[in-house]
Amino acid sequence: MTWVPLVDPEAEGAAPDVRRALQQTRLRSLVDRLLAAEGLQASRLRAAGVTAGADVRLDELASLPTVSKPDLWESYPRGMRAVPDDEIVCIHGSSGTGGRPTLIPYTPADLDVWAEVMARALGGAGATRGSVIHNAYGYGLFTGGLGVHHGGIRLGATVLPLSGSMTERQIRLLVDVGADVLTCTPSYAIYLGEAMRAAGVSAPSLRVGLHGAEPWTDAMRVQIESLLGLRALDIYGLSEIIGPGVACESLDSDGMLNVAEDHFYVEAVAADGSPVPDGTPGELVFTTLTKTGMPLLRYRSGDVASLAGPVEGSPRTLRRMSKLLGRTDDMLVVRGVNVYPTEIEAVLLADRRVSPYYLIVEDRREPARPELRVVVEPLAESGSDLARDLTVALRERLGLTCSLLVVAAGSLPRVEVGKAKRLVRWSTGPAPVPELAT
Ligand code: DLL
């Protein structure tokens, strides 16, 4: 194995006991900050008998209370802030529920941490000060675009802030500017690669891609690598914790993702909350050791992966996580947008023309072009505008274009006993309803 130089040897290459001591110190200071903020997490800590950071030990972390997404939704729109408003310098977020996004406030110190972990992620992928990063993650509330941007600049590379879409222009710049690093969702990487192939052009300068924000498989990795002629690596993150850069595969991490665990302590737990051993899939639980704007102690991410130690003999001593294996809840991530089936249901059922029989189909037959299909039955004479109106309403609520199909009343399967199945994941085999086959 050729080891890739570390961006921050002191952090990425710390001896495990040195890092653990740092994590312990940071955990105590985090608990003190949470207690001083007197919010929900302070109440939960006090209820668990914690009155000061000095009370907590890293090896007893699993006995401390957790927080989860509904707690964040409850705190909308301010978020679970632990500092006065004038210390917040920006807000990012992702889709949530009830039409409310999950909003995350950042202080300058948080942006600094974000830039640092993203710079390390890019460096682990082989990017250097001389690199040009073609950044096609969306810029905006979504953390993808600006997260990569901060990290690229911290590394001293050149960032091209393309954001998503306008593929023709993206291809032109890929060819003309000659980026060596591509950052975008895996599905967009395939889209871009296919568009380049169709246009008969290539971008030989590309060396590596950092792809994440949505589930992707090794089959997609092979496809991306062959279409774009680069090495495709996985990058993971979530807005609640910081955004991209919580963990990232490096050229030398043997297919797993190095977790920036000096800032984001990671645990993997079973459904009952008990820790699972390394190598066993569990729900990832993150503690933001250094965050100040909205620090989280033991955030249950809903993401499932397994954990492992570093590659043997590697100067990179961080613990690693596998590619994501799934989610504990039923949140769908389609083209980088998080969608809850309940959100779709809310839109459908708000329309008086729609019957309560509907089906949400997560169509992943073409992994690079995941689609959300929604099949509805009209209640009575609905007119020809129903599909169009629902598409608009869903786009407004979810930030995602779904493909709507209105079928004849009575054609969707009814369930007499047990729970109705309103969500189907379709990756192979026959259409879940015959009308979708056409
Ligand atoms: O997607 C942050 C990000 C941006 C990561 C760019 C990587 C690249 P959210 O919008 O808050 O943040 O969505 C977070 O997306 O809990 C996972 O379920 C899913 N997800 C993120 N990265 C991956 C990945 C960003 N590499 C949610 N593989 C997370 C699979 C991922 N799923």
XYZ file of C-alpha atoms and ligand atoms in Angstrom:
470
model
C 0.000 0.000 0.000
C 1.256 3.476 -0.845
C 0.384 5.789 2.025
C -1.007 9.197 1.100
C 0.612 12.099 3.025
C -1.524 13.347 5.908
C -2.853 16.910 5.755
C -2.712 17.231 9.540
C -0.341 14.543 10.859
C -0.916 15.519 14.471
C -4.667 14.931 14.187
C -4.882 12.174 11.596
C -1.814 10.287 12.773
C -2.124 10.630 16.549
C -1.310 7.566 18.621
C -4.632 6.016 19.716
C -4.069 6.764 23.429
C -3.166 10.389 22.668
C -6.319 10.780 20.599
C -8.427 9.141 23.269
C -7.105 11.542 25.897
C -7.997 14.452 23.597
C -11.479 13.026 23.013
C -11.965 12.648 26.760
C -10.970 16.279 27.400
C -13.172 17.492 24.568
C -16.110 15.412 25.785
C -15.914 16.988 29.241
C -15.816 20.468 27.800
C -18.749 19.613 25.485
C -20.816 18.433 28.452
C -19.976 21.651 30.334
C -21.095 23.702 27.322
C -24.335 21.757 27.009
C -25.101 22.125 30.703
C -24.397 25.876 30.549
C -26.744 26.228 27.553
C -29.652 24.921 29.673
C -31.450 23.327 26.749
C -32.981 19.931 26.155
C -29.617 18.170 26.298
C -28.822 19.804 29.651
C -32.124 18.541 31.100
C -31.443 15.052 29.818
C -27.911 15.095 31.229
C -29.147 16.261 34.631
C -31.844 13.587 34.610
C -29.043 11.063 34.030
C -27.207 12.426 37.085
C -24.596 14.474 35.220
C -23.960 17.888 36.780
C -20.522 18.692 35.313
C -18.230 17.579 32.506
C -15.921 16.107 35.119
C -18.643 13.507 35.832
C -18.357 11.868 32.410
C -15.891 9.329 31.093
C -15.479 8.424 27.467
C -15.680 4.723 28.226
C -19.092 5.321 29.842
C -20.429 7.393 26.961
C -22.980 4.707 26.085
C -24.779 5.376 29.363
C -25.429 9.033 28.486
C -28.705 10.218 26.911
C -29.129 10.501 23.131
C -30.797 13.018 20.821
C -32.451 12.326 17.496
C -34.011 14.010 14.499
C -37.442 14.681 16.085
C -35.645 16.656 18.831
C -34.176 18.875 16.117
C -37.532 19.318 14.424
C -39.003 20.379 17.751
C -36.427 23.146 17.946
C -37.210 24.523 14.473
C -36.288 27.143 13.281
C -33.587 28.193 15.762
C -32.064 24.770 16.280
C -30.698 23.560 19.591
C -28.350 26.513 19.915
C -25.789 26.538 22.662
C -24.503 30.079 22.035
C -26.104 33.544 21.749
C -27.512 34.374 18.308
C -24.798 36.911 17.537
C -22.193 34.138 17.539
C -23.946 32.333 14.688
C -22.556 33.207 11.264
C -24.456 30.888 8.957
C -27.185 28.282 8.813
C -27.331 25.155 6.691
C -29.813 22.353 6.591
C -31.605 19.574 4.863
C -35.192 18.596 4.307
C -37.138 17.676 7.391
C -40.766 17.005 8.089
C -43.985 18.996 8.361
C -42.649 21.181 5.561
C -39.878 22.350 7.886
C -36.254 21.769 7.003
C -33.757 20.712 9.660
C -31.719 23.870 10.231
C -28.235 23.832 11.700
C -26.543 27.007 13.020
C -22.732 27.355 12.716
C -20.266 29.593 14.574
C -16.943 30.701 13.028
C -15.262 27.936 15.062
C -17.635 25.356 13.501
C -16.804 26.580 9.999
C -13.163 26.246 10.925
C -13.625 22.619 11.998
C -15.613 21.933 8.828
C -12.911 23.413 6.605
C -10.308 21.374 8.447
C -12.058 18.004 8.165
C -12.939 18.650 4.524
C -9.348 19.654 3.737
C -8.207 16.374 5.271
C -10.811 14.462 3.247
C -9.642 16.062 0.026
C -6.001 15.496 0.953
C -6.649 11.820 1.669
C -8.029 11.555 -1.861
C -4.719 12.850 -3.157
C -5.699 16.511 -3.650
C -2.929 19.056 -3.037
C -2.422 22.818 -3.168
C -1.917 22.407 -6.881
C -5.293 20.719 -7.394
C -8.301 22.124 -9.184
C -11.558 20.918 -7.631
C -14.585 20.846 -9.900
C -17.298 21.119 -7.275
C -20.683 20.083 -8.632
C -22.413 19.603 -5.270
C -25.294 22.041 -4.877
C -24.464 25.370 -3.232
C -27.113 26.666 -0.854
C -28.812 25.426 2.246
C -27.502 21.950 1.383
C -24.094 21.389 2.964
C -22.472 19.645 -0.015
C -21.353 22.619 -2.129
C -20.120 24.953 0.586
C -18.597 22.143 2.660
C -16.311 21.074 -0.174
C -15.688 24.741 -0.968
C -14.453 25.577 2.550
C -12.222 22.484 2.610
C -10.746 23.073 -0.842
C -9.800 26.616 0.062
C -8.351 25.514 3.417
C -6.206 22.989 1.555
C -4.979 25.767 -0.718
C -6.388 24.129 -3.845
C -8.415 25.975 -6.495
C -12.158 25.462 -6.228
C -14.476 25.828 -9.198
C -17.908 26.394 -7.630
C -20.102 24.854 -10.335
C -23.001 23.714 -8.136
C -25.482 21.291 -9.736
C -27.064 21.245 -13.219
C -26.118 23.061 -16.468
C -24.302 19.938 -17.544
C -23.163 21.354 -20.865
C -21.297 24.125 -19.109
C -19.864 21.671 -16.611
C -18.455 19.554 -19.435
C -16.973 22.590 -21.136
C -15.166 23.636 -17.933
C -14.034 20.099 -17.159
C -12.393 19.967 -20.561
C -11.061 23.544 -20.638
C -9.948 24.120 -17.035
C -8.685 20.604 -16.451
C -9.731 19.825 -12.882
C -8.076 16.806 -11.271
C -10.728 16.399 -8.542
C -14.463 16.018 -9.143
C -16.910 16.392 -6.257
C -20.589 15.584 -6.826
C -23.219 12.999 -5.950
C -22.579 9.540 -7.431
C -25.720 9.763 -9.546
C -24.590 13.073 -11.019
C -21.129 11.616 -11.698
C -22.771 8.961 -13.866
C -25.036 11.479 -15.539
C -22.051 13.701 -16.309
C -19.966 10.763 -17.530
C -22.728 9.591 -19.843
C -23.257 13.097 -21.187
C -19.537 13.398 -21.897
C -19.471 10.063 -23.622
C -22.478 11.089 -25.742
C -20.737 14.341 -26.657
C -17.592 12.416 -27.579
C -15.372 14.300 -25.117
C -13.258 13.237 -22.179
C -11.527 14.953 -19.263
C -8.152 13.207 -18.996
C -7.010 15.552 -16.217
C -9.480 14.002 -13.731
C -7.789 11.767 -11.173
C -10.216 11.305 -8.322
C -13.875 11.843 -7.417
C -15.408 12.299 -3.972
C -18.983 11.096 -4.123
C -21.599 10.936 -1.406
C -24.771 12.472 0.052
C -26.808 9.475 -1.121
C -26.500 5.688 -1.080
C -24.399 4.140 -3.834
C -23.074 0.734 -4.584
C -19.783 -0.734 -5.705
C -21.392 -1.374 -9.087
C -21.903 2.377 -9.418
C -18.285 2.925 -8.400
C -17.132 0.742 -11.268
C -19.428 2.604 -13.649
C -18.219 6.053 -12.512
C -14.581 5.013 -12.744
C -14.970 3.667 -16.256
C -17.069 6.590 -17.520
C -14.845 9.320 -16.110
C -11.459 7.623 -15.908
C -10.925 8.528 -12.263
C -10.750 6.809 -8.897
C -14.168 7.167 -7.218
C -14.125 7.509 -3.418
C -16.972 7.701 -0.929
C -17.582 10.719 1.280
C -20.123 10.727 4.094
C -21.629 13.368 6.301
C -24.832 14.824 7.609
C -25.870 18.408 8.245
C -26.745 17.756 11.874
C -23.102 16.905 12.589
C -21.375 19.339 10.178
C -22.023 18.284 6.552
C -19.644 16.375 4.267
C -16.328 15.426 5.875
C -17.607 13.528 8.911
C -15.957 10.541 7.242
C -14.252 10.037 3.918
C -12.546 7.254 2.053
C -8.895 7.921 1.219
C -6.722 6.314 -1.437
C -5.155 4.223 1.322
C -8.149 3.367 3.549
C -8.920 0.039 1.910
C -12.490 0.791 0.854
C -13.659 2.107 4.214
C -14.117 5.733 5.317
C -11.827 7.425 7.872
C -13.978 9.046 10.546
C -12.800 12.494 11.731
C -13.196 11.103 15.239
C -11.119 13.774 16.966
C -14.102 16.072 16.208
C -16.949 13.591 15.735
C -16.830 10.654 18.102
C -18.623 7.681 16.577
C -20.394 4.703 18.135
C -22.378 1.935 16.432
C -25.384 0.674 18.380
C -28.042 -2.023 18.058
C -31.777 -1.211 17.911
C -31.949 -1.324 21.718
C -29.104 1.195 21.972
C -26.450 -1.264 23.155
C -23.016 -1.022 21.495
C -22.223 -3.516 18.727
C -18.689 -4.851 18.215
C -16.484 -3.726 15.327
C -17.495 -5.381 12.073
C -21.181 -5.652 13.075
C -23.624 -3.249 11.418
C -25.197 -0.784 13.824
C -26.794 2.640 13.868
C -24.142 5.357 13.859
C -24.303 7.655 16.861
C -22.198 10.817 16.692
C -20.975 13.178 19.394
C -19.724 16.537 18.135
C -16.762 16.950 20.482
C -15.790 20.436 19.289
C -18.959 21.998 17.812
C -20.174 25.172 19.484
C -23.215 26.487 17.536
C -25.338 23.391 17.904
C -23.294 20.724 19.669
C -24.879 17.295 19.872
C -24.177 14.626 22.424
C -24.890 11.123 21.094
C -26.947 12.012 18.030
C -28.695 8.911 16.657
C -28.183 9.366 12.933
C -30.450 6.581 11.670
C -27.598 5.590 9.313
C -26.365 2.023 9.530
C -22.735 0.992 8.993
C -20.058 -1.062 10.720
C -16.913 0.289 12.361
C -13.293 -0.860 12.267
C -9.863 0.244 13.396
C -7.322 1.803 11.032
C -5.622 -0.142 8.238
C -2.797 -2.093 9.794
C 0.497 -0.233 9.648
C -1.125 2.930 8.290
C 0.152 6.311 9.465
C -3.532 7.294 9.341
C -4.726 6.109 12.760
C -8.390 7.181 12.629
C -11.117 4.601 13.060
C -13.015 3.719 9.927
C -16.645 3.070 8.979
C -17.977 0.918 6.163
C -20.006 2.352 3.316
C -23.516 3.003 4.571
C -25.558 -0.182 4.622
C -28.983 1.400 5.073
C -31.136 3.453 7.393
C -32.980 2.534 10.523
C -36.027 4.556 9.576
C -37.680 4.843 6.236
C -36.161 8.120 5.132
C -35.395 7.896 1.434
C -32.433 9.713 -0.042
C -33.179 10.330 -3.705
C -30.638 12.280 -5.762
C -29.211 13.687 -2.535
C -32.595 14.907 -1.256
C -33.906 13.375 1.951
C -37.550 12.403 1.668
C -39.854 10.994 4.299
C -42.820 8.979 3.010
C -45.005 10.821 5.513
C -44.199 14.079 3.715
C -45.486 12.674 0.451
C -48.547 11.344 2.164
C -49.259 14.790 3.628
C -49.228 16.380 0.166
C -51.377 13.669 -1.407
C -53.968 13.596 1.295
C -54.259 17.382 1.365
C -55.739 17.135 -2.122
C -59.419 16.290 -1.932
C -59.352 14.617 -5.319
C -56.976 11.863 -4.138
C -58.162 8.626 -2.570
C -56.306 7.245 0.460
C -54.959 4.467 -1.715
C -51.604 5.431 -3.060
C -48.192 3.868 -3.519
C -44.741 5.443 -3.252
C -42.196 3.615 -5.363
C -38.515 4.244 -4.876
C -37.369 3.240 -8.329
C -33.693 2.253 -8.242
C -33.647 0.035 -11.306
C -31.126 2.430 -12.761
C -28.935 3.129 -9.741
C -27.531 6.289 -11.295
C -30.989 7.722 -11.877
C -33.063 6.999 -8.815
C -36.629 8.189 -9.197
C -39.502 8.630 -6.870
C -42.729 7.468 -8.452
C -46.022 8.165 -6.850
C -49.101 6.258 -7.944
C -52.456 7.659 -6.889
C -56.083 6.852 -7.433
C -58.558 9.667 -7.939
C -61.559 9.776 -5.648
C -64.030 10.778 -8.303
C -63.848 12.766 -11.492
C -60.502 14.472 -10.896
C -59.920 16.240 -14.164
C -56.764 16.047 -16.196
C -54.742 18.405 -14.009
C -54.397 16.104 -11.013
C -50.982 14.659 -11.919
C -49.619 18.083 -12.806
C -50.938 19.735 -9.620
C -49.554 16.996 -7.400
C -46.168 17.125 -9.117
C -45.968 20.848 -8.414
C -47.117 20.443 -4.799
C -44.632 17.636 -4.177
C -41.785 19.573 -5.738
C -42.615 22.526 -3.516
C -42.750 20.442 -0.361
C -39.848 18.058 -1.015
C -37.556 19.986 -3.324
C -37.641 16.996 -5.643
C -39.492 16.243 -8.848
C -41.479 13.014 -8.540
C -43.059 11.172 -11.389
C -46.812 11.032 -10.863
C -49.115 8.377 -12.214
C -52.876 8.504 -11.837
C -54.454 5.066 -12.189
C -58.099 4.035 -12.405
C -60.003 3.952 -9.137
C -59.781 0.508 -7.575
C -56.599 -0.604 -9.293
C -54.115 -0.306 -6.412
C -53.845 -3.350 -4.151
C -55.946 -3.244 -0.975
C -54.874 -4.845 2.243
C -57.552 -6.525 4.330
C -55.345 -7.771 7.139
C -52.164 -6.223 8.509
C -50.487 -3.043 7.520
C -50.915 -1.399 4.171
C -47.709 -1.305 2.191
C -47.467 2.199 0.829
C -43.737 2.261 0.163
C -42.040 -0.097 -2.251
C -38.367 -0.200 -3.173
C -38.051 -1.324 -6.754
C -34.595 -2.264 -7.988
C -35.227 -5.410 -10.048
C -38.115 -7.611 -11.079
C -41.606 -6.765 -12.231
C -43.295 -3.422 -11.671
C -44.995 -3.174 -8.272
C -48.162 -2.146 -10.143
C -48.712 -3.134 -13.785
C -49.348 0.456 -14.852
C -45.738 1.351 -13.981
C -44.423 -1.224 -16.425
C -45.302 0.899 -19.416
O -25.778 14.815 2.408
C -23.893 15.835 3.491
C -23.016 15.428 2.352
C -22.858 16.260 1.274
C -22.340 14.221 2.393
C -22.002 15.914 0.224
C -21.477 13.847 1.364
C -21.320 14.698 0.283
P -27.693 15.804 4.506
O -28.335 16.491 3.368
O -28.011 16.269 5.892
O -26.124 15.914 4.404
O -28.028 14.265 4.377
C -27.459 13.350 5.282
O -27.524 11.592 3.593
O -27.690 10.816 7.085
C -27.176 9.690 4.950
O -28.403 9.023 5.126
C -27.089 10.244 3.529
N -25.689 10.189 3.069
C -24.743 11.136 3.186
N -23.569 10.691 2.664
C -23.787 9.421 2.228
C -22.976 8.422 1.611
C -25.334 15.462 3.359
N -21.715 8.627 1.307
C -27.876 11.932 4.945
N -23.561 7.229 1.348
C -27.114 10.939 5.803
C -24.861 6.993 1.629
C -25.143 9.111 2.505
N -25.678 7.909 2.189
